[in-house]
Amino acid sequence: MSLVTLLPFIVLIGAMFLMTRSAKKKQQQAANMRNEMQPGSGVRTIGGMYATVKEVNDDTVLLDAGPGVELLFAKNSIGAVLTDDEYNRIVHGIEHDLKSDADVVPDDASSLTETDAPADAASDDKSVDLGKKAEEPDDEPADEPTVDAAPAEAKTDEQARKSDGGSEAK
């Protein structure tokens, strides 16, 4: 057998190796994440429920989903372990104060465009010429055919053809 005939098989085996390697790496990262869970951590299950870890066992996790609601889940059903800031933002709606040192940006742009001149002075400016010329009332309109005349004639021709070919439609 020549190298040319073996090349597709080699490429296929290499692609399968790379795909399984990346899948194993993701599974290993997920397992490490689940093993690092501690009581008090906020988690999201694979079903989309947010809860706080109350107790961690070998294969199970006891979650506190609310006042008086404790749920027992398999460790594999934990989709993500969240940071405290992320958990509070999602569950309680508490935003972490990241902008405490940053400049405050106003809601409107009025403070950014302040001028010493009053606003009425800007309205007294001369109007801007946009290149349109005003028509004088003395000018007589030119006798130009309207644009709608051609389509109207075409419609009457089509109606006449349709009425002539009525026997063909049967």
Short mmCIF file of C-alpha atoms in Angstrom, two decimals:
data_model
loop_
_atom_site.label_atom_id
_atom_site.label_comp_id
_atom_site.label_asym_id
_atom_site.label_seq_id
_atom_site.Cartn_x
_atom_site.Cartn_y
_atom_site.Cartn_z
CA MET A 1 0.00 0.00 0.00
CA SER A 2 1.20 3.44 -0.75
CA LEU A 3 1.27 6.47 1.50
CA VAL A 4 -1.44 8.19 -0.58
CA THR A 5 -3.98 5.48 0.21
CA LEU A 6 -3.14 5.52 3.93
CA LEU A 7 -3.23 9.32 4.25
CA PRO A 8 -7.06 9.66 4.65
CA PHE A 9 -7.06 7.03 7.40
CA ILE A 10 -4.19 8.75 9.22
CA VAL A 11 -5.98 12.10 9.05
CA LEU A 12 -9.23 10.53 10.32
CA ILE A 13 -7.50 8.84 13.25
CA GLY A 14 -5.66 12.08 14.11
CA ALA A 15 -8.93 14.07 14.10
CA MET A 16 -10.62 11.50 16.36
CA PHE A 17 -7.66 11.64 18.75
CA LEU A 18 -7.82 15.45 18.96
CA MET A 19 -11.60 15.45 19.55
CA THR A 20 -11.47 12.88 22.34
CA ARG A 21 -8.50 14.66 23.93
CA SER A 22 -10.38 17.98 24.15
CA ALA A 23 -13.49 16.24 25.51
CA LYS A 24 -11.43 14.52 28.20
CA LYS A 25 -9.83 17.84 29.13
CA LYS A 26 -13.26 19.47 29.57
CA GLN A 27 -14.48 16.55 31.68
CA GLN A 28 -11.40 16.80 33.87
CA GLN A 29 -11.93 20.55 34.39
CA ALA A 30 -15.59 19.96 35.32
CA ALA A 31 -14.60 17.24 37.80
CA ASN A 32 -12.00 19.54 39.40
CA MET A 33 -14.59 22.30 39.68
CA ARG A 34 -17.06 19.97 41.38
CA ASN A 35 -14.40 18.65 43.77
CA GLU A 36 -13.52 22.20 44.84
CA MET A 37 -17.09 22.94 46.01
CA GLN A 38 -17.35 23.94 49.63
CA PRO A 39 -20.35 24.62 51.86
CA GLY A 40 -21.50 28.20 51.31
CA SER A 41 -20.59 28.29 47.60
CA GLY A 42 -23.19 29.41 45.10
CA VAL A 43 -23.86 26.93 42.29
CA ARG A 44 -25.96 26.56 39.15
CA THR A 45 -27.29 23.11 38.33
CA ILE A 46 -27.40 21.75 34.80
CA GLY A 47 -31.15 22.38 34.95
CA GLY A 48 -30.59 26.08 35.59
CA MET A 49 -31.44 26.25 39.30
CA TYR A 50 -29.32 28.50 41.52
CA ALA A 51 -28.67 27.41 45.09
CA THR A 52 -26.13 27.48 47.91
CA VAL A 53 -24.10 24.39 48.82
CA LYS A 54 -24.96 23.20 52.32
CA GLU A 55 -23.11 19.88 52.44
CA VAL A 56 -20.75 18.01 50.09
CA ASN A 57 -20.47 14.19 50.08
CA ASP A 58 -18.62 11.78 47.79
CA ASP A 59 -21.28 11.54 45.08
CA THR A 60 -23.99 13.93 46.28
CA VAL A 61 -24.44 17.57 47.21
CA LEU A 62 -27.05 18.98 49.57
CA LEU A 63 -28.25 22.36 48.26
CA ASP A 64 -30.16 25.11 50.03
CA ALA A 65 -32.54 26.55 47.40
CA GLY A 66 -34.40 28.86 49.76
CA PRO A 67 -35.75 29.17 53.28
CA GLY A 68 -36.55 25.63 54.42
CA VAL A 69 -35.87 24.06 51.00
CA GLU A 70 -33.03 21.55 50.95
CA LEU A 71 -32.42 19.47 47.85
CA LEU A 72 -30.14 16.48 47.33
CA PHE A 73 -28.38 16.46 43.95
CA ALA A 74 -25.77 14.25 42.34
CA LYS A 75 -22.39 15.96 42.01
CA ASN A 76 -22.52 15.49 38.24
CA SER A 77 -25.64 17.68 38.07
CA ILE A 78 -23.74 20.79 39.18
CA GLY A 79 -23.12 22.86 36.05
CA ALA A 80 -21.04 25.67 37.52
CA VAL A 81 -19.63 26.88 40.81
CA LEU A 82 -20.14 30.66 40.94
CA THR A 83 -18.11 33.35 42.64
CA ASP A 84 -19.81 35.19 45.51
CA ASP A 85 -20.19 38.38 43.44
CA GLU A 86 -21.70 36.52 40.50
CA TYR A 87 -24.09 34.54 42.69
CA ASN A 88 -25.29 37.69 44.52
CA ARG A 89 -25.75 39.53 41.21
CA ILE A 90 -27.83 36.75 39.68
CA VAL A 91 -29.86 35.55 42.67
CA HIS A 92 -30.25 38.64 44.84
CA GLY A 93 -29.76 41.37 42.23
CA ILE A 94 -26.90 42.92 44.19
CA GLU A 95 -24.41 44.65 41.93
CA HIS A 96 -20.81 44.73 43.10
CA ASP A 97 -19.60 48.32 43.31
CA LEU A 98 -16.98 48.25 40.54
CA LYS A 99 -17.41 51.92 39.68
CA SER A 100 -16.53 53.42 43.04
CA ASP A 101 -13.24 54.87 41.79
CA ALA A 102 -14.38 55.57 38.23
CA ASP A 103 -15.69 58.90 36.97
CA VAL A 104 -19.43 59.35 37.11
CA VAL A 105 -21.01 59.67 33.66
CA PRO A 106 -24.24 61.70 33.59
CA ASP A 107 -27.42 60.23 32.11
CA ASP A 108 -27.80 63.09 29.65
CA ALA A 109 -25.27 65.01 27.61
CA SER A 110 -26.36 68.47 28.78
CA SER A 111 -23.55 68.78 31.30
CA LEU A 112 -21.01 67.72 28.67
CA THR A 113 -22.07 70.41 26.18
CA GLU A 114 -22.47 73.38 28.49
CA THR A 115 -21.67 76.77 26.95
CA ASP A 116 -21.61 80.28 28.38
CA ALA A 117 -24.17 81.55 25.82
CA PRO A 118 -27.85 81.01 26.59
CA ALA A 119 -29.85 78.54 24.54
CA ASP A 120 -32.02 81.29 22.97
CA ALA A 121 -28.98 82.78 21.23
CA ALA A 122 -28.53 79.62 19.16
CA SER A 123 -32.08 79.86 17.76
CA ASP A 124 -31.47 83.42 16.44
CA ASP A 125 -28.87 82.18 13.95
CA LYS A 126 -29.51 82.61 10.24
CA SER A 127 -31.00 79.56 8.54
CA VAL A 128 -28.64 77.32 6.66
CA ASP A 129 -28.94 77.12 2.86
CA LEU A 130 -29.14 73.47 1.85
CA GLY A 131 -28.92 74.18 -1.86
CA LYS A 132 -32.65 74.10 -2.61
CA LYS A 133 -33.93 77.01 -4.63
CA ALA A 134 -37.31 78.43 -3.82
CA GLU A 135 -39.79 78.55 -6.70
CA GLU A 136 -41.13 81.92 -7.57
CA PRO A 137 -44.92 82.19 -7.84
CA ASP A 138 -44.63 83.87 -11.27
CA ASP A 139 -43.11 80.75 -12.85
CA GLU A 140 -45.58 78.74 -14.86
CA PRO A 141 -45.34 74.98 -14.49
CA ALA A 142 -43.94 73.29 -17.56
CA ASP A 143 -46.20 71.00 -19.56
CA GLU A 144 -44.41 67.80 -18.73
CA PRO A 145 -46.13 64.44 -18.82
CA THR A 146 -46.74 62.95 -15.43
CA VAL A 147 -44.99 59.82 -14.32
CA ASP A 148 -48.27 58.01 -13.70
CA ALA A 149 -49.39 58.26 -17.36
CA ALA A 150 -47.13 55.45 -18.66
CA PRO A 151 -48.14 52.86 -16.05
CA ALA A 152 -51.81 53.63 -16.64
CA GLU A 153 -51.45 52.92 -20.38
CA ALA A 154 -49.60 49.68 -19.64
CA LYS A 155 -52.40 48.54 -17.33
CA THR A 156 -55.08 49.10 -19.97
CA ASP A 157 -52.99 47.09 -22.50
CA GLU A 158 -52.67 44.20 -20.02
CA GLN A 159 -56.39 44.23 -19.29
CA ALA A 160 -57.16 44.11 -23.01
CA ARG A 161 -54.85 41.12 -23.49
CA LYS A 162 -56.41 39.28 -20.56
CA SER A 163 -59.92 39.77 -21.90
CA ASP A 164 -58.85 38.53 -25.37
CA GLY A 165 -57.27 35.37 -24.01
CA GLY A 166 -60.22 34.33 -21.88
CA SER A 167 -60.85 31.20 -23.95
CA GLU A 168 -57.30 29.96 -23.34
CA ALA A 169 -57.80 29.92 -19.56
CA LYS A 170 -60.38 27.14 -19.83
#
